[in-house]
Tab-separated table of C-alpha atoms in Angstrom:
chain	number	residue	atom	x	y	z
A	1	UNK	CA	99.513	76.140	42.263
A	2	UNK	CA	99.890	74.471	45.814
A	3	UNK	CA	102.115	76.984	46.504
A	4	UNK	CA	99.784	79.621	45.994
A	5	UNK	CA	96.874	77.869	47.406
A	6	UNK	CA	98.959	77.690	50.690
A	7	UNK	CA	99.732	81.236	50.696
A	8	UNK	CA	96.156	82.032	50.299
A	9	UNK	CA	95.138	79.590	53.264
A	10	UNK	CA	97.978	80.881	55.387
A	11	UNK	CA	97.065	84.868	54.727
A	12	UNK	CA	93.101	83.616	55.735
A	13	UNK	CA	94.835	82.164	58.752
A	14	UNK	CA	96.052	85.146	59.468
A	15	UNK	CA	93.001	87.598	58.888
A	16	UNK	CA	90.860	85.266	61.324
A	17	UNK	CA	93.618	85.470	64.295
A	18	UNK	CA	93.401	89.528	63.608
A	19	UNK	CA	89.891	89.465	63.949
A	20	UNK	CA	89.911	86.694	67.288
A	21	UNK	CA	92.317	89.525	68.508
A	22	UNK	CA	90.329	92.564	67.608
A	23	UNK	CA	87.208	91.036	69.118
A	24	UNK	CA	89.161	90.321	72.555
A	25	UNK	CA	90.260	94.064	72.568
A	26	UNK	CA	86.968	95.239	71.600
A	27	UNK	CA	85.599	93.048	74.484
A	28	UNK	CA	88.210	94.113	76.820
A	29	UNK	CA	88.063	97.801	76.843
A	30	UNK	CA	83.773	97.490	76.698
A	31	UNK	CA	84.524	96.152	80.096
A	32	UNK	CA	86.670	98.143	81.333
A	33	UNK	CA	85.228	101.111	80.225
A	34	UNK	CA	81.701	100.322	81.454
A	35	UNK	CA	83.846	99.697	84.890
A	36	UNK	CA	84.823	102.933	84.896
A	37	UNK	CA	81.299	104.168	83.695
A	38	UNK	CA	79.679	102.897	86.643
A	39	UNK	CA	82.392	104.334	89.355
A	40	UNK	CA	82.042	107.804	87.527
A	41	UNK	CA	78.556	107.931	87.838
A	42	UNK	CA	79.082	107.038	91.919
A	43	UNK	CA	82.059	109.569	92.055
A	44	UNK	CA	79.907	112.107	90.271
A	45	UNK	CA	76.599	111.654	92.141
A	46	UNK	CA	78.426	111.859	95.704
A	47	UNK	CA	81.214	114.301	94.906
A	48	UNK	CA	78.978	117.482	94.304
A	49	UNK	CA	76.896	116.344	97.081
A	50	UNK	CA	79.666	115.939	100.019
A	51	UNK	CA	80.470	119.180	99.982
A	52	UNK	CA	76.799	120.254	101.137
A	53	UNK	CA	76.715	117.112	103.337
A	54	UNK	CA	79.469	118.351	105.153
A	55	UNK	CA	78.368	121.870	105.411
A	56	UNK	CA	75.315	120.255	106.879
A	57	UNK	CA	77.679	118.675	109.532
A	58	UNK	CA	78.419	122.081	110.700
A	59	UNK	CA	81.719	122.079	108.564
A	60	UNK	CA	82.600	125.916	107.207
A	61	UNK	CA	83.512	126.311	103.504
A	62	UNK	CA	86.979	126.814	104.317
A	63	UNK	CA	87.360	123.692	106.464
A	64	UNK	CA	85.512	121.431	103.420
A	65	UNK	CA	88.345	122.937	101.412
A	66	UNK	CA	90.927	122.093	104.137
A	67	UNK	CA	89.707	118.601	104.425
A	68	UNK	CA	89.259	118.187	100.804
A	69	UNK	CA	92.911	119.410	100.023
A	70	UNK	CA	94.696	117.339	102.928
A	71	UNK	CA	92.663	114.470	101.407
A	72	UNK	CA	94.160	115.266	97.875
A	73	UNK	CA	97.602	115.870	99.295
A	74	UNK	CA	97.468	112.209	101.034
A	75	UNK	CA	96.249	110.855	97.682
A	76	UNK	CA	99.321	111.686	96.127
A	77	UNK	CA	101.672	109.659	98.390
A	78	UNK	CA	99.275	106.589	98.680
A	79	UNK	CA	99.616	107.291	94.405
A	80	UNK	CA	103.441	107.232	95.007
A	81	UNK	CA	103.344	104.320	97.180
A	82	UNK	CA	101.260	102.097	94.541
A	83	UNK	CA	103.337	103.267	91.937
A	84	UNK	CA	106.216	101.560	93.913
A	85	UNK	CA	105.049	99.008	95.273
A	86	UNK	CA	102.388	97.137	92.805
A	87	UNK	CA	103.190	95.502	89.885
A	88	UNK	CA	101.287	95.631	86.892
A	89	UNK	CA	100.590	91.863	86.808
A	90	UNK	CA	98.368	92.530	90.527
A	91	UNK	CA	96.437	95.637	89.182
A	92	UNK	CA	93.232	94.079	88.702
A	93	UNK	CA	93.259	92.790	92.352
A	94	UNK	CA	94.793	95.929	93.618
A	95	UNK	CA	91.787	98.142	91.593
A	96	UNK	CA	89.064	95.590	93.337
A	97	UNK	CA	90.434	96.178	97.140
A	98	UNK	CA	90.466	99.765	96.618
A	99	UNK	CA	86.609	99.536	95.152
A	100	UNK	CA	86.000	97.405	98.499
A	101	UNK	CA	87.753	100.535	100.791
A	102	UNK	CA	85.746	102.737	99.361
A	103	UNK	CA	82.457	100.717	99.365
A	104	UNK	CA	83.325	100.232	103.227
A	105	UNK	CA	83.935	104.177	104.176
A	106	UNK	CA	80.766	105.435	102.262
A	107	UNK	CA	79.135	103.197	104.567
A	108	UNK	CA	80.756	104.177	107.733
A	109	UNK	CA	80.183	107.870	106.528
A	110	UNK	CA	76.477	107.475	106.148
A	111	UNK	CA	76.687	106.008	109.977
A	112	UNK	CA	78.438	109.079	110.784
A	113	UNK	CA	75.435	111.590	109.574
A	114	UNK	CA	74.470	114.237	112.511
A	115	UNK	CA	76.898	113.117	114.818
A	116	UNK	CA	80.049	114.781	116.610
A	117	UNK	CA	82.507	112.409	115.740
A	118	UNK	CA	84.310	114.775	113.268
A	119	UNK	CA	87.134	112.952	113.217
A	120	UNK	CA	85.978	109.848	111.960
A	121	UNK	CA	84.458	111.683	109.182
A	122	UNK	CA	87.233	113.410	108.275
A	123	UNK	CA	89.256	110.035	108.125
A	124	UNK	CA	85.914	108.007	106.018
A	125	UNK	CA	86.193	111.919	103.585
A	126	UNK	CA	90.000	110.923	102.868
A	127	UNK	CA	89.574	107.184	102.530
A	128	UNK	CA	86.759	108.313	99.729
A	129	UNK	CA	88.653	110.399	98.300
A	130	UNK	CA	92.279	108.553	97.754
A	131	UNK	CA	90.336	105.603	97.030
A	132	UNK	CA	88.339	107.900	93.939
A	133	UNK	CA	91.788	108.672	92.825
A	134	UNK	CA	93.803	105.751	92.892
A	135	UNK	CA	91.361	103.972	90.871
A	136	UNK	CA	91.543	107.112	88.744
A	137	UNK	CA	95.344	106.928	87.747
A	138	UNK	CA	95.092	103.020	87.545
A	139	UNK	CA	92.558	102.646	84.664
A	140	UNK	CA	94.916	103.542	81.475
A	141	UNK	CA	97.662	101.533	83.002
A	142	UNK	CA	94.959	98.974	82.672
A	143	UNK	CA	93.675	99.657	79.371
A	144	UNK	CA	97.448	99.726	77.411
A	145	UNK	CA	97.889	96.309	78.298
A	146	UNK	CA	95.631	96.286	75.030
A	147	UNK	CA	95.976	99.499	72.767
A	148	UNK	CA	97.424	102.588	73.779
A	149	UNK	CA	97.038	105.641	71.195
A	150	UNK	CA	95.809	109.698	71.518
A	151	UNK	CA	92.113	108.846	70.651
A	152	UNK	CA	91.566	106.185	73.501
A	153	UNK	CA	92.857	107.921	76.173
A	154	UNK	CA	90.762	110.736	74.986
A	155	UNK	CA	88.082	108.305	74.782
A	156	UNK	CA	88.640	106.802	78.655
A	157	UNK	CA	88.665	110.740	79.807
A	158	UNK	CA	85.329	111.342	78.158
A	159	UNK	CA	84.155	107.954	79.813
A	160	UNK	CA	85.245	109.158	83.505
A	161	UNK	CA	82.876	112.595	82.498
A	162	UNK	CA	79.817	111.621	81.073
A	163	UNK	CA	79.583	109.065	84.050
A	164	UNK	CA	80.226	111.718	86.181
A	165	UNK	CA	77.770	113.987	84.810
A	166	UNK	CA	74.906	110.566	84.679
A	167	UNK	CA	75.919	110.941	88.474
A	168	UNK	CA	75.064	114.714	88.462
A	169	UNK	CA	71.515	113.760	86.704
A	170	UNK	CA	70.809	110.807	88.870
A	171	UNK	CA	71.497	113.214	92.165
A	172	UNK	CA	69.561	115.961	90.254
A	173	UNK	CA	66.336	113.774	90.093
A	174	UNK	CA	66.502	112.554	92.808
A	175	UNK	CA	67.317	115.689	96.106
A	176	UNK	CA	64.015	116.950	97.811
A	177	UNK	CA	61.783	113.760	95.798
A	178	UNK	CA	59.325	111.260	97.698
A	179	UNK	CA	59.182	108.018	96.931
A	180	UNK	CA	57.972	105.023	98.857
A	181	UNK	CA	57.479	107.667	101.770
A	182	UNK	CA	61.243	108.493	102.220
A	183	UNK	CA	62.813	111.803	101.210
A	184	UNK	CA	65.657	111.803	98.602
A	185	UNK	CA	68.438	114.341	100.938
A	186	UNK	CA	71.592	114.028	100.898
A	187	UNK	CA	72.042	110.624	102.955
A	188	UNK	CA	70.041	109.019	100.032
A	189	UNK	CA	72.546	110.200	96.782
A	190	UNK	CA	75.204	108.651	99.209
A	191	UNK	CA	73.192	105.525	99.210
A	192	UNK	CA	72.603	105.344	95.446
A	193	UNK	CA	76.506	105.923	95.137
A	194	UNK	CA	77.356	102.741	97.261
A	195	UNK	CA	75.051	100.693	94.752
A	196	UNK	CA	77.231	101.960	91.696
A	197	UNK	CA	80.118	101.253	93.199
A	198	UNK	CA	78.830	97.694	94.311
A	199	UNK	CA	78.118	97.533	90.199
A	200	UNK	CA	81.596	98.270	89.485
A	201	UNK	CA	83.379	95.837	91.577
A	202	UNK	CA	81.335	93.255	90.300
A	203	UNK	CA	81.981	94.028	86.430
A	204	UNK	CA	85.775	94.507	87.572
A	205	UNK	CA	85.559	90.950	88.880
A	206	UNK	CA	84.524	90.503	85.473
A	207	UNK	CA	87.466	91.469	83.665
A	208	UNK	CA	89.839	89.042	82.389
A	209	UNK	CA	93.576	90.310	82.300
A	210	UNK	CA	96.438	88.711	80.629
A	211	UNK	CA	99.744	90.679	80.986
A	212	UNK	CA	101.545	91.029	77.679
A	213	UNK	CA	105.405	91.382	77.503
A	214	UNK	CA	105.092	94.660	76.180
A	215	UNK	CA	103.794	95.285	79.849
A	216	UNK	CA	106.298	93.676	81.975
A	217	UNK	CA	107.393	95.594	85.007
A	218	UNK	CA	111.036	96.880	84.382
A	219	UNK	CA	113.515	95.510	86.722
A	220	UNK	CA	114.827	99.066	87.972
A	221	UNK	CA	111.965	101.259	88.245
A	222	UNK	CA	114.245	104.588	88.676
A	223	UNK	CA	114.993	104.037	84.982
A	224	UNK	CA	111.737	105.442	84.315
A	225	UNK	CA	112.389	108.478	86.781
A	226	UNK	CA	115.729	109.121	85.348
A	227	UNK	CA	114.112	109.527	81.863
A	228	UNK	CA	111.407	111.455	82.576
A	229	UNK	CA	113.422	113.800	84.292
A	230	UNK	CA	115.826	114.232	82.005
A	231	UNK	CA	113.949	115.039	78.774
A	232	UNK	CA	113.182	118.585	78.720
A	233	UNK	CA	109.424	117.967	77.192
A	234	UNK	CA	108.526	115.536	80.010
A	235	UNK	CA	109.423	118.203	82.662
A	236	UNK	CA	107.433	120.520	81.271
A	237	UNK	CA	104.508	118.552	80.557
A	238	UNK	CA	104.385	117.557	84.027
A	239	UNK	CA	104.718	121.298	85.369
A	240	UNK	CA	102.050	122.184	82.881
A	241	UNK	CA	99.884	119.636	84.201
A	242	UNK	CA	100.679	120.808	88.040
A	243	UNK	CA	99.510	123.896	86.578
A	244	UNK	CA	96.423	123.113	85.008
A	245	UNK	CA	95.036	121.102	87.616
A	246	UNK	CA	96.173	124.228	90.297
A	247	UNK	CA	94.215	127.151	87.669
A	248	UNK	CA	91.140	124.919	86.944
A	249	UNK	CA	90.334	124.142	91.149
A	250	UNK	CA	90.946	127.404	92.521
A	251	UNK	CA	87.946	128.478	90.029
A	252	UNK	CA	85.950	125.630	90.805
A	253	UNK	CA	87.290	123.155	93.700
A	254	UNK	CA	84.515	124.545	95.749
A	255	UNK	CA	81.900	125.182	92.545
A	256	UNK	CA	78.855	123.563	94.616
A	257	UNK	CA	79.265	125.873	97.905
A	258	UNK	CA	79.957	128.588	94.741
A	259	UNK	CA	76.960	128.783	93.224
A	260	UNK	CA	74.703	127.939	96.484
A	261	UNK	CA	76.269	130.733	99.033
A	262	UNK	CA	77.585	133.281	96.082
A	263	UNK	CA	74.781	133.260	93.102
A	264	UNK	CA	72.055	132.177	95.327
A	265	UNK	CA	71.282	128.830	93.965
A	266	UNK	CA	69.100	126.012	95.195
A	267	UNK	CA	70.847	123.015	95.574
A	268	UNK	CA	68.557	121.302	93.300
A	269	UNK	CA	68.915	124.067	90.481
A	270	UNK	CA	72.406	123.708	91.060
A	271	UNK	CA	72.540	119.979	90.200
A	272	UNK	CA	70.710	121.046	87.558
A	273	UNK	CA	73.044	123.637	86.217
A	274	UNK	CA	76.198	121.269	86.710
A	275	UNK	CA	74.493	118.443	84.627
A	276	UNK	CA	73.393	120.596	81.865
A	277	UNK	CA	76.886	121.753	81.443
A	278	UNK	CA	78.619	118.882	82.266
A	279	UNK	CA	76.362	116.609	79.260
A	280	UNK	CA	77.396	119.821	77.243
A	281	UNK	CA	81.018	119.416	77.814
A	282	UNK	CA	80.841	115.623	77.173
A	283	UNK	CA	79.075	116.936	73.574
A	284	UNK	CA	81.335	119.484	72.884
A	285	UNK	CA	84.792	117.029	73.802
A	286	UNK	CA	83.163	114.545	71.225
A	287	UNK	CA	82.684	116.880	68.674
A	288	UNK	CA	86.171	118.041	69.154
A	289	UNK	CA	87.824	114.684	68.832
A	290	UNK	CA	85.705	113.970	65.890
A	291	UNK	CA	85.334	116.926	63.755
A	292	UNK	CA	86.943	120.484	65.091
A	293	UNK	CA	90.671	119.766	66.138
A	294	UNK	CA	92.165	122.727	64.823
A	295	UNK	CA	95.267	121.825	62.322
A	296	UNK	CA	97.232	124.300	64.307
A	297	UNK	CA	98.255	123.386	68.220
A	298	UNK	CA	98.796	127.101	69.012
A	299	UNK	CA	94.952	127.458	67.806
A	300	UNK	CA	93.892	124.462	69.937
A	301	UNK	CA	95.145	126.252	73.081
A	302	UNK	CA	93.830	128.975	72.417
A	303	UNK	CA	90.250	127.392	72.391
A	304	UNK	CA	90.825	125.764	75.637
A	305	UNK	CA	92.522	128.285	77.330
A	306	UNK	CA	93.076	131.320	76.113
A	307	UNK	CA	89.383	132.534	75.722
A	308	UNK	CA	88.609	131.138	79.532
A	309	UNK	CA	91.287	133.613	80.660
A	310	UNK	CA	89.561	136.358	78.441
A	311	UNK	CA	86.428	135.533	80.333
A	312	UNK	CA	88.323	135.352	83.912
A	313	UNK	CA	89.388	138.952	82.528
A	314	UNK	CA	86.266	140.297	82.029
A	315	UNK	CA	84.127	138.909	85.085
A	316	UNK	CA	86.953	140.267	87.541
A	317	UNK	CA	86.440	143.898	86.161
A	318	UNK	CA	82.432	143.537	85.442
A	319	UNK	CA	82.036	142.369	89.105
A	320	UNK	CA	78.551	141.077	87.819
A	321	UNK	CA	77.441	137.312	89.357
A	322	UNK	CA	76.080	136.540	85.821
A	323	UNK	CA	79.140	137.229	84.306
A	324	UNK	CA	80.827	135.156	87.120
A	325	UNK	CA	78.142	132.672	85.703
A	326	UNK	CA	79.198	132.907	82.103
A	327	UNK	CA	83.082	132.462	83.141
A	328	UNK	CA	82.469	129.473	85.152
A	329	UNK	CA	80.371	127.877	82.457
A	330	UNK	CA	82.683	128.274	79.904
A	331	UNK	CA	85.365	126.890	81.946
A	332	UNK	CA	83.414	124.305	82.226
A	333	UNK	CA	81.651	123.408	79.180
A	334	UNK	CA	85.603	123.508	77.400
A	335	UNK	CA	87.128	121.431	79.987
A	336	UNK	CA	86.479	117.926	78.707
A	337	UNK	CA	88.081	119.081	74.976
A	338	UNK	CA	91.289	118.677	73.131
A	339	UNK	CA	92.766	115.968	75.499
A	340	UNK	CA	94.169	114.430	72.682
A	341	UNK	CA	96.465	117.374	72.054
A	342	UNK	CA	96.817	118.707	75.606
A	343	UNK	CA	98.084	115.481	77.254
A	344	UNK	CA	97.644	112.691	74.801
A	345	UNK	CA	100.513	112.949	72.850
A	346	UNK	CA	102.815	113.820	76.046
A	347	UNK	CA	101.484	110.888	77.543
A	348	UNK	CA	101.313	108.168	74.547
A	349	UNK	CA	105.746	109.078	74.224
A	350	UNK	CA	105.978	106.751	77.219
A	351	UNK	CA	106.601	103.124	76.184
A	352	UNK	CA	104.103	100.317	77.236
A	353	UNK	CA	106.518	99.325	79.680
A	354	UNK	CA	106.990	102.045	81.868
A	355	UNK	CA	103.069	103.493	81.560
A	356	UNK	CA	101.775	102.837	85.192
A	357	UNK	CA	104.613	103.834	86.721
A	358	UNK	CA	104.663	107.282	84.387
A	359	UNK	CA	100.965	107.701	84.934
A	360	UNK	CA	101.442	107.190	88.629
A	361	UNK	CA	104.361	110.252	88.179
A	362	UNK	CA	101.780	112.414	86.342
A	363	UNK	CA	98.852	112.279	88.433
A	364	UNK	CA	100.675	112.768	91.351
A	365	UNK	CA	101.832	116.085	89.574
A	366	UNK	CA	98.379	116.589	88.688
A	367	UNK	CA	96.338	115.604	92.080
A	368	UNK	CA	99.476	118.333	93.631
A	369	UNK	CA	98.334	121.102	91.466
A	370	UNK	CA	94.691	120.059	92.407
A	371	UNK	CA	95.252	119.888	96.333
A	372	UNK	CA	97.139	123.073	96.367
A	373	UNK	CA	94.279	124.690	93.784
A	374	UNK	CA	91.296	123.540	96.255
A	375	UNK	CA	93.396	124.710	99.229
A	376	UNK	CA	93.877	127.880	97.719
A	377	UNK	CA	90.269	128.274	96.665
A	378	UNK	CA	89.259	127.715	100.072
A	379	UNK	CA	91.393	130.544	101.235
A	380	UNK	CA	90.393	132.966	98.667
A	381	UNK	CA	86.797	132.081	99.188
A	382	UNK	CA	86.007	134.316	101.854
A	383	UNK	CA	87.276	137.444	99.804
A	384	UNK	CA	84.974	136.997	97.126
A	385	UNK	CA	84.447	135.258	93.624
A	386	UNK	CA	87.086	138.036	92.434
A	387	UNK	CA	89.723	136.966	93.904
A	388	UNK	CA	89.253	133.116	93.522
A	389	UNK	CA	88.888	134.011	89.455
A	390	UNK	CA	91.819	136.193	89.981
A	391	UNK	CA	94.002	134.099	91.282
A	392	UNK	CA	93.374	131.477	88.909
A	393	UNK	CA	93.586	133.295	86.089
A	394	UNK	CA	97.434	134.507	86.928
A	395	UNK	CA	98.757	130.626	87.182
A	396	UNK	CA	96.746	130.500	83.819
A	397	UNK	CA	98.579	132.748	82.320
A	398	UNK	CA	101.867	130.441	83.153
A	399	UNK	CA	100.259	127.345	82.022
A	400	UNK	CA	99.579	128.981	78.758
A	401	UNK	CA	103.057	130.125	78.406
A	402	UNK	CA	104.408	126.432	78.964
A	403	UNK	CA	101.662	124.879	76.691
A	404	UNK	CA	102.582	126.741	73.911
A	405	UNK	CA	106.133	125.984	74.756
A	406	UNK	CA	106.066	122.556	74.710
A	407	UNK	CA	103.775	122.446	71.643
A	408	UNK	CA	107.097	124.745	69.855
A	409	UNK	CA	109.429	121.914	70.993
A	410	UNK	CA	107.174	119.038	70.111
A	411	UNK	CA	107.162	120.986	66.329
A	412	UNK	CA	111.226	121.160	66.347
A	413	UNK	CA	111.316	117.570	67.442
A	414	UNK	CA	109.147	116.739	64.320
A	415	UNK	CA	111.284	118.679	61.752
A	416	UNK	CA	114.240	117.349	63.132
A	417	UNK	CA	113.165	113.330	62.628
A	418	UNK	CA	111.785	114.157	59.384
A	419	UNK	CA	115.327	115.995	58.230
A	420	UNK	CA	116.782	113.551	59.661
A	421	UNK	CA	114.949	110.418	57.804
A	422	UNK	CA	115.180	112.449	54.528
A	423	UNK	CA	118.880	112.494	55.229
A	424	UNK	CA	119.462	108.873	55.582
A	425	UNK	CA	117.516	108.912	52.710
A	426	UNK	CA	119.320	110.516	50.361
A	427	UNK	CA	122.428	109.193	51.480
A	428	UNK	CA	121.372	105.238	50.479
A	429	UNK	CA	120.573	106.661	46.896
A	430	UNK	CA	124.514	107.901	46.711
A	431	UNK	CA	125.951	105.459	44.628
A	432	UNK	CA	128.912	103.733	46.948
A	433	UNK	CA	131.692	103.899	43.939
């Protein structure tokens, strides 16, 4: 009777550590994600807006694609650099100086408004812009030293969007308003953005990390390389993601200058228009995690993918702006979906170990794919919407191709375990004599 009256205190014991430990986690990634809510909504409320600033400046479309690309392009080796150089345990610190950069060059920029000092805007445009990604590809690293699994990372993407689309809202309330007898332009969205940002670095003061050993830097880092590299899904993933990012901003890496100098939008109606979609997108990624993940993959990509290259298709032969219109929005409104199957699963093979330094390696693929995308879409703008669409569409068609491929050997890897496991088995049921 003691016995069992130990067991039972023991298994209570237990229960009430699980739930201490649940609570922390739940605690933990609140924090973090609200973090990452409030630099989304800064990221989204300036990013659509710089593009018009900077036209304003007396930069041409092309050269806010040039700028915005070289930007991108020395994003990816400050990425590589981080990924080498800081350790896991000095993230949080690392996360909060790059906050403070980019607090400090928003500043400078709005100094820099109607002047001729070019280059000092070009350098404040590519401190805001590495600084926007490297916080970017350092939040999951953050969030595994926690829980790692398909549906959270699906659930920090769809974070990063709908703050970025509550940025699109609060810059599409506020352009060409009064209030208090100064006019909401440009300047003042840029203003609003620093006080988000200023939010964020105080709520990522706020977070409390403790490094678990499943987190611990590895003591030769090229380990990591070596097996990436080596397994034939991992190299395609990462060329499929160099691809994806490359289709999607060669549509849209210039969407704002788009639908102001092609369709003939305000810039207000086009705030408008990227909000609507963008909440849309958030609504349609949720219901797709929740309740419309196809059982088949091959289905899934299809969704995402395969009817936005239809629509590419069809715009470049109707040569019609609202069909142009319908294209883009559909591109849009399926962008934030099936994560989980697209890049979850690729990503979540990784162990805990290795997952900044792999998420380092895969954004740099990705921001790659997006530098040379926006660099191409600023060369292709001048020919027309046509050709931008065109273009994208043909490295669609390739991404497609390896999407489908990978899903084919993620299948045979599946069969393979589970013959395998039914072997072994089997064979401890053969009787030994």
């Amino acid at each position: 009777m003691c016995k069992k009256s130990s067991r039972i205190l023991k298994k209570g014991q237990e229960l009430i550590k699980k739930r201490r430990y649940r609570s922390k986690k739940a605690i933990f990634q609140t924090k973090i994600l609200a973090m990452l809510g409030f630099f989304s909504t800064s990221v989204g409320l300036w990013e659509n807006f710089r593009q018009l600033w900077l036209q304003d400046n007396g930069f041409s479309a092309t050269e806010v694609g040039n700028i915005t690309s070289v930007a991108t392009f020395i994003s990816v080796g400050g990425i590589i650099l981080v990924g080498l150089f800081v350790r896991a345990a000095k993230l949080k610190t690392f996360m909060s100086g790059v906050i403070a950069l980019k607090i400090l060059a928003l500043i400078f920029l709005r100094g820099l408004d109607l002047t001729s000092q070019r280059f000092l805007i070009d350098i404040c445009v590519i401190i805001d812009v590495l600084t926007t990604y490297l916080i970017i590809t350092s939040i999951y690293p953050l969030m595994t030293t926690v829980t790692k699994s398909n549906r959270i990372y699906s659930k920090r993407k769809l974070v990063e969007y709908f703050g970025r689309d509550l940025g699109v809202l609060v810059g599409g309330i506020m352009i060409g308003q009064h209030a208090w007898m100064i006019f909401a332009n440009y300047n003042a969205t840029l203003l609003v953005s620093i006080i988000f940002l200023v939010i964020a670095l105080i709520l990522m003061y706020d977070i409390d990390v403790t490094q678990t050993s499943s987190f611990e830097e590895p003591r030769r880092r090229h380990a990591l390389f070596r097996s990436v590299f080596r397994d034939k899904i991992q190299r395609f993933y990462l060329t499929y993601s160099f691809l994806a990012a490359m289709s999607f901003a060669t549509a849209l890496g210039l969407k704002m200058l788009v639908l102001t100098n092609y369709l003939n939008f305000s810039a207000s109606t086009a705030t408008n228009y990227l909000l609507i979609i963008g909440l849309l997108s958030d609504v349609v990624g949720w219901l797709a995690l929740k309740f419309f993940t196809p059982k088949n993959d091959y289905i899934t990509i299809f969704l995402k993918f395969g009817i936005r290259l239809i629509a590419y298709i069809i715009a470049i032969f109707a040569e019609s702006p609202f069909v142009f219109l319908m294209a883009i929005t559909w591109s849009i409104l399926i962008s934030t979906a099936y994560e989980d199957v697209t890049d979850g699963y690729y990503i979540n093979l990784v162990d805990n170990r290795h997952q900044f330094s792999y998420s380092t390696v895969k954004h740099v693929m990705s921001y790659l794919g997006e530098a040379s995308g926006i660099m191409l879409c600023g060369w292709t703008y001048a020919f027309g919407m046509g050709v931008m669409i065109g273009a994208s569409a043909v490295i669609m068609v390739i991404q497609i191709i390896i999407a489908c491929y990978l899903i084919s050997i993620r299948h045979g890897r599946h069969r393979f375990r589970h013959s395998a496991s039914r072997a072994r088995y089997d064979e401890s049921l053969v009787d030994p004599d």
